Amino acid sequence: DGGITQSPKYLFRKEGQNVTLSCEQNLNHDAMYWYRQDPGQGLRLIYYSQIVNDFQKGDIAEGYSVSREKKESFPLTVTSAQKNPTAFYLCASSLRGQGGEQFFGPGTRLTVL
Amino acid sequence: GENVEQHPSTLSVQEGDSAVIKCTYSDSASNYFPWYKQELGKRPQLIIDIRSNVGEKKDQRIAVTLNKTAKHFSLHITETQPEDSAVYFCAAPRSGSQGNLIFGKGTKLSVKP
């Protein structure tokens, strides 16, 4: 299951705190994505990046921020503005512009206490 | 807006029976249709995909069919086994964003021994 990793696997946060989720890939993929997964909701796109130093909002970007300073890394910050942050977060990567397979990381389960 | 509808949301079959999951999409220009399998607590993984220049693709017990006129595609699993139990997601390309996918809400398949 190598290639794309996320850390930590479980994360607990108090209300009002920002928290950053890590995503790293060694697949030499240009494109990277962040999804949020809630029961019965499928995979909803938070942010995506097609190339270093560029990223775009997805369908549910409010309360989240990202950066893409390196090709290998696409960290996601869940800010205190996100009203319901408890969820399973998945990072993915793919070859840019290929319309092909996205490779997923193992996910981070965030719980707000 | 764009949408991928997936049905049913839950499916229970007896071991050895067949299972069929159907998805419809809205963008007639879509040309790539993947199916992902997600076991409990794990990452989604691609199990089969089809491009718009073919109508059917098979891989052992798994097949995908595509009807471009009706804008729907289906996953067929024959001779189901307990290890097929998982959540299955279909996806289609997001308009104007190469490599980006819209996912269905998922189908929880249970195969009873």
mmCIF file of C-alpha atoms in Angstrom:
data_model
loop_
_atom_site.group_PDB
_atom_site.id
_atom_site.type_symbol
_atom_site.label_atom_id
_atom_site.label_comp_id
_atom_site.label_asym_id
_atom_site.label_seq_id
_atom_site.Cartn_x
_atom_site.Cartn_y
_atom_site.Cartn_z
ATOM 1 C CA ASP A 1 0.000 0.000 0.000
ATOM 2 C CA GLY A 2 2.889 2.387 -0.455
ATOM 3 C CA GLY A 3 2.906 5.408 -2.695
ATOM 4 C CA ILE A 4 0.615 7.793 -0.863
ATOM 5 C CA THR A 5 0.567 8.195 2.896
ATOM 6 C CA GLN A 6 -1.450 10.170 5.394
ATOM 7 C CA SER A 7 -0.760 10.950 9.001
ATOM 8 C CA PRO A 8 -1.912 10.670 11.634
ATOM 9 C CA LYS A 9 -4.400 7.815 11.314
ATOM 10 C CA TYR A 10 -6.520 9.143 14.186
ATOM 11 C CA LEU A 11 -6.669 12.734 15.344
ATOM 12 C CA PHE A 12 -8.555 14.346 18.186
ATOM 13 C CA ARG A 13 -9.116 18.059 18.408
ATOM 14 C CA LYS A 14 -10.826 20.401 20.781
ATOM 15 C CA GLU A 15 -13.370 22.839 19.431
ATOM 16 C CA GLY A 16 -11.788 26.112 18.349
ATOM 17 C CA GLN A 17 -8.442 24.593 17.395
ATOM 18 C CA ASN A 18 -6.939 24.390 13.934
ATOM 19 C CA VAL A 19 -5.414 21.075 12.912
ATOM 20 C CA THR A 20 -3.303 20.045 9.914
ATOM 21 C CA LEU A 21 -3.562 16.688 8.169
ATOM 22 C CA SER A 22 -0.550 15.426 6.270
ATOM 23 C CA CYS A 23 -0.545 13.860 2.803
ATOM 24 C CA GLU A 24 2.613 12.722 1.006
ATOM 25 C CA GLN A 25 3.060 10.824 -2.267
ATOM 26 C CA ASN A 26 6.094 9.396 -4.055
ATOM 27 C CA LEU A 27 4.252 8.478 -7.257
ATOM 28 C CA ASN A 28 5.473 11.575 -9.102
ATOM 29 C CA HIS A 29 1.858 12.624 -9.614
ATOM 30 C CA ASP A 30 1.129 16.242 -10.429
ATOM 31 C CA ALA A 31 -2.482 16.228 -9.214
ATOM 32 C CA MET A 32 -3.575 15.804 -5.609
ATOM 33 C CA TYR A 33 -6.992 15.897 -3.956
ATOM 34 C CA TRP A 34 -8.625 16.067 -0.546
ATOM 35 C CA TYR A 35 -11.976 14.389 0.100
ATOM 36 C CA ARG A 36 -14.219 14.245 3.089
ATOM 37 C CA GLN A 37 -16.197 11.065 3.734
ATOM 38 C CA ASP A 38 -19.298 10.936 5.935
ATOM 39 C CA PRO A 39 -21.648 7.940 6.224
ATOM 40 C CA GLY A 40 -24.025 7.808 3.258
ATOM 41 C CA GLN A 41 -22.448 10.860 1.605
ATOM 42 C CA GLY A 42 -19.830 9.319 -0.612
ATOM 43 C CA LEU A 43 -16.622 11.235 -1.276
ATOM 44 C CA ARG A 44 -16.960 14.992 -1.355
ATOM 45 C CA LEU A 45 -14.175 17.105 -2.811
ATOM 46 C CA ILE A 46 -12.669 19.734 -0.511
ATOM 47 C CA TYR A 47 -9.673 21.049 -2.505
ATOM 48 C CA TYR A 48 -7.553 19.897 -5.400
ATOM 49 C CA SER A 49 -4.248 20.851 -6.925
ATOM 50 C CA GLN A 50 -3.155 20.141 -10.493
ATOM 51 C CA ILE A 51 0.349 21.529 -10.116
ATOM 52 C CA VAL A 52 2.742 22.892 -7.527
ATOM 53 C CA ASN A 53 1.840 26.325 -6.116
ATOM 54 C CA ASP A 54 -1.685 26.127 -7.494
ATOM 55 C CA PHE A 55 -4.917 24.781 -6.016
ATOM 56 C CA GLN A 56 -8.671 25.201 -6.406
ATOM 57 C CA LYS A 57 -11.689 24.889 -4.163
ATOM 58 C CA GLY A 58 -13.864 21.845 -4.446
ATOM 59 C CA ASP A 59 -17.488 21.456 -3.445
ATOM 60 C CA ILE A 60 -17.079 21.910 0.315
ATOM 61 C CA ALA A 61 -14.022 24.154 0.821
ATOM 62 C CA GLU A 62 -15.471 26.395 3.540
ATOM 63 C CA GLY A 63 -13.518 26.058 6.783
ATOM 64 C CA TYR A 64 -10.560 24.335 5.132
ATOM 65 C CA SER A 65 -7.258 25.543 3.689
ATOM 66 C CA VAL A 66 -4.417 23.875 1.765
ATOM 67 C CA SER A 67 -0.962 24.551 0.422
ATOM 68 C CA ARG A 68 1.070 22.944 -2.357
ATOM 69 C CA GLU A 69 4.668 24.059 -1.934
ATOM 70 C CA LYS A 70 6.115 20.717 -3.045
ATOM 71 C CA LYS A 71 4.962 18.198 -5.617
ATOM 72 C CA GLU A 72 5.024 15.420 -3.034
ATOM 73 C CA SER A 73 3.020 17.149 -0.316
ATOM 74 C CA PHE A 74 -0.523 18.545 -0.024
ATOM 75 C CA PRO A 75 -1.399 19.284 3.623
ATOM 76 C CA LEU A 76 -4.955 20.143 4.650
ATOM 77 C CA THR A 77 -5.745 22.462 7.546
ATOM 78 C CA VAL A 78 -9.114 22.136 9.212
ATOM 79 C CA THR A 79 -9.809 25.497 10.762
ATOM 80 C CA SER A 80 -12.058 26.456 13.640
ATOM 81 C CA ALA A 81 -14.437 27.919 11.035
ATOM 82 C CA GLN A 82 -15.400 24.408 9.911
ATOM 83 C CA LYS A 83 -18.649 23.840 11.781
ATOM 84 C CA ASN A 84 -18.782 20.054 11.638
ATOM 85 C CA PRO A 85 -15.228 18.767 11.159
ATOM 86 C CA THR A 86 -15.619 15.259 12.572
ATOM 87 C CA ALA A 87 -15.186 12.972 9.553
ATOM 88 C CA PHE A 88 -12.897 10.624 7.676
ATOM 89 C CA TYR A 89 -10.494 12.542 5.412
ATOM 90 C CA LEU A 90 -8.971 10.956 2.324
ATOM 91 C CA CYS A 91 -6.146 12.287 0.212
ATOM 92 C CA ALA A 92 -5.621 11.103 -3.369
ATOM 93 C CA SER A 93 -3.283 11.704 -6.281
ATOM 94 C CA SER A 94 -3.301 11.093 -10.016
ATOM 95 C CA LEU A 95 -1.451 11.848 -13.207
ATOM 96 C CA ARG A 96 -2.434 15.314 -14.356
ATOM 97 C CA GLY A 97 -5.036 15.621 -17.079
ATOM 98 C CA GLN A 98 -5.282 11.891 -17.707
ATOM 99 C CA GLY A 99 -8.856 11.267 -16.640
ATOM 100 C CA GLY A 100 -7.565 8.126 -15.004
ATOM 101 C CA GLU A 101 -7.115 6.351 -11.731
ATOM 102 C CA GLN A 102 -6.878 8.242 -8.489
ATOM 103 C CA PHE A 103 -4.749 6.584 -5.831
ATOM 104 C CA PHE A 104 -5.947 7.059 -2.280
ATOM 105 C CA GLY A 105 -4.099 7.338 0.993
ATOM 106 C CA PRO A 106 -5.207 5.333 4.047
ATOM 107 C CA GLY A 107 -7.170 8.261 5.497
ATOM 108 C CA THR A 108 -7.243 10.248 8.724
ATOM 109 C CA ARG A 109 -10.177 10.020 11.092
ATOM 110 C CA LEU A 110 -10.662 13.381 12.791
ATOM 111 C CA THR A 111 -12.780 13.658 15.896
ATOM 112 C CA VAL A 112 -13.647 16.978 17.488
ATOM 113 C CA LEU A 113 -14.192 16.702 21.214
ATOM 114 C CA GLY B 1 -25.229 20.940 -12.002
ATOM 115 C CA GLU B 2 -23.204 17.811 -12.502
ATOM 116 C CA ASN B 3 -24.315 14.735 -10.692
ATOM 117 C CA VAL B 4 -23.638 11.036 -10.392
ATOM 118 C CA GLU B 5 -26.556 9.033 -9.040
ATOM 119 C CA GLN B 6 -25.857 5.575 -7.656
ATOM 120 C CA HIS B 7 -28.379 2.868 -6.803
ATOM 121 C CA PRO B 8 -29.091 0.985 -4.660
ATOM 122 C CA SER B 9 -27.580 2.419 -1.496
ATOM 123 C CA THR B 10 -27.554 -1.015 0.134
ATOM 124 C CA LEU B 11 -27.590 -4.469 -1.431
ATOM 125 C CA SER B 12 -27.706 -7.836 0.282
ATOM 126 C CA VAL B 13 -27.164 -11.076 -1.645
ATOM 127 C CA GLN B 14 -26.515 -14.726 -0.902
ATOM 128 C CA GLU B 15 -23.077 -16.094 -1.593
ATOM 129 C CA GLY B 16 -22.909 -17.268 -5.197
ATOM 130 C CA ASP B 17 -25.590 -14.883 -6.450
ATOM 131 C CA SER B 18 -24.908 -11.944 -8.747
ATOM 132 C CA ALA B 19 -24.912 -8.284 -7.707
ATOM 133 C CA VAL B 20 -25.582 -5.282 -9.931
ATOM 134 C CA ILE B 21 -25.004 -1.631 -9.054
ATOM 135 C CA LYS B 22 -26.079 1.136 -11.408
ATOM 136 C CA CYS B 23 -24.927 4.729 -11.851
ATOM 137 C CA THR B 24 -26.212 7.545 -14.009
ATOM 138 C CA TYR B 25 -24.310 10.669 -14.983
ATOM 139 C CA SER B 26 -25.333 14.015 -16.416
ATOM 140 C CA ASP B 27 -22.455 15.198 -18.617
ATOM 141 C CA SER B 28 -22.701 13.636 -22.053
ATOM 142 C CA ALA B 29 -19.038 14.478 -22.707
ATOM 143 C CA SER B 30 -17.859 12.152 -19.921
ATOM 144 C CA ASN B 31 -15.425 9.534 -21.205
ATOM 145 C CA TYR B 32 -14.044 7.666 -18.192
ATOM 146 C CA PHE B 33 -15.976 5.651 -15.598
ATOM 147 C CA PRO B 34 -14.169 3.976 -12.698
ATOM 148 C CA TRP B 35 -15.462 1.782 -9.911
ATOM 149 C CA TYR B 36 -13.833 1.752 -6.474
ATOM 150 C CA LYS B 37 -14.167 -0.752 -3.649
ATOM 151 C CA GLN B 38 -13.745 0.360 -0.043
ATOM 152 C CA GLU B 39 -13.532 -2.207 2.713
ATOM 153 C CA LEU B 40 -14.404 -1.138 6.230
ATOM 154 C CA GLY B 41 -11.844 1.330 7.585
ATOM 155 C CA LYS B 42 -9.693 1.078 4.458
ATOM 156 C CA ARG B 43 -8.929 3.292 1.498
ATOM 157 C CA PRO B 44 -10.949 3.115 -1.753
ATOM 158 C CA GLN B 45 -9.217 1.064 -4.429
ATOM 159 C CA LEU B 46 -9.914 0.912 -8.137
ATOM 160 C CA ILE B 47 -11.365 -2.436 -9.191
ATOM 161 C CA ILE B 48 -12.340 -1.757 -12.794
ATOM 162 C CA ASP B 49 -12.830 1.149 -15.149
ATOM 163 C CA ILE B 50 -14.189 1.704 -18.638
ATOM 164 C CA ARG B 51 -13.666 4.356 -21.275
ATOM 165 C CA SER B 52 -16.367 5.602 -23.583
ATOM 166 C CA ASN B 53 -15.065 3.873 -26.696
ATOM 167 C CA VAL B 54 -16.221 0.448 -25.441
ATOM 168 C CA GLY B 55 -19.528 -0.847 -24.149
ATOM 169 C CA GLU B 56 -18.344 -3.573 -21.793
ATOM 170 C CA LYS B 57 -15.238 -4.645 -19.936
ATOM 171 C CA LYS B 58 -14.666 -7.799 -17.898
ATOM 172 C CA ASP B 59 -12.109 -8.851 -15.332
ATOM 173 C CA GLN B 60 -12.783 -12.327 -13.942
ATOM 174 C CA ARG B 61 -15.988 -12.071 -11.853
ATOM 175 C CA ILE B 62 -16.332 -8.331 -12.339
ATOM 176 C CA ALA B 63 -17.723 -6.519 -15.367
ATOM 177 C CA VAL B 64 -18.749 -2.983 -16.184
ATOM 178 C CA THR B 65 -21.232 -2.025 -18.910
ATOM 179 C CA LEU B 66 -21.717 1.426 -20.368
ATOM 180 C CA ASN B 67 -24.745 2.854 -22.162
ATOM 181 C CA LYS B 68 -23.739 6.273 -23.461
ATOM 182 C CA THR B 69 -27.135 7.003 -24.969
ATOM 183 C CA ALA B 70 -28.887 6.550 -21.665
ATOM 184 C CA LYS B 71 -25.903 7.936 -19.716
ATOM 185 C CA HIS B 72 -25.616 5.080 -17.303
ATOM 186 C CA PHE B 73 -23.054 2.442 -16.416
ATOM 187 C CA SER B 74 -23.289 -0.609 -14.203
ATOM 188 C CA LEU B 75 -21.049 -2.853 -12.143
ATOM 189 C CA HIS B 76 -21.778 -6.578 -12.297
ATOM 190 C CA ILE B 77 -20.289 -9.035 -9.812
ATOM 191 C CA THR B 78 -20.952 -12.709 -10.478
ATOM 192 C CA GLU B 79 -20.543 -15.660 -8.095
ATOM 193 C CA THR B 80 -20.312 -13.320 -5.128
ATOM 194 C CA GLN B 81 -18.158 -14.259 -2.161
ATOM 195 C CA PRO B 82 -18.139 -12.938 1.429
ATOM 196 C CA GLU B 83 -14.937 -10.999 0.686
ATOM 197 C CA ASP B 84 -16.877 -8.987 -1.885
ATOM 198 C CA SER B 85 -18.682 -7.330 1.036
ATOM 199 C CA ALA B 86 -17.680 -3.651 0.962
ATOM 200 C CA VAL B 87 -18.857 -0.225 -0.154
ATOM 201 C CA TYR B 88 -18.618 0.352 -3.895
ATOM 202 C CA PHE B 89 -18.367 3.806 -5.470
ATOM 203 C CA CYS B 90 -18.832 4.788 -9.073
ATOM 204 C CA ALA B 91 -17.381 8.003 -10.488
ATOM 205 C CA ALA B 92 -17.396 10.125 -13.618
ATOM 206 C CA PRO B 93 -15.226 13.033 -14.784
ATOM 207 C CA ARG B 94 -15.957 16.507 -13.500
ATOM 208 C CA SER B 95 -16.624 18.916 -16.366
ATOM 209 C CA GLY B 96 -13.855 21.373 -17.146
ATOM 210 C CA SER B 97 -11.388 19.845 -14.700
ATOM 211 C CA GLN B 98 -9.188 17.155 -16.181
ATOM 212 C CA GLY B 99 -8.498 14.294 -13.842
ATOM 213 C CA ASN B 100 -11.122 15.392 -11.357
ATOM 214 C CA LEU B 101 -13.918 12.966 -10.517
ATOM 215 C CA ILE B 102 -17.422 13.169 -9.110
ATOM 216 C CA PHE B 103 -18.308 10.175 -6.957
ATOM 217 C CA GLY B 104 -21.628 8.492 -6.347
ATOM 218 C CA LYS B 105 -22.769 8.125 -2.750
ATOM 219 C CA GLY B 106 -21.827 4.481 -2.595
ATOM 220 C CA THR B 107 -23.485 1.080 -2.337
ATOM 221 C CA LYS B 108 -22.957 -1.085 0.699
ATOM 222 C CA LEU B 109 -22.858 -4.681 -0.534
ATOM 223 C CA SER B 110 -23.319 -7.501 1.959
ATOM 224 C CA VAL B 111 -22.712 -11.075 0.822
ATOM 225 C CA LYS B 112 -24.196 -13.591 3.214
ATOM 226 C CA PRO B 113 -22.550 -17.018 3.454
#
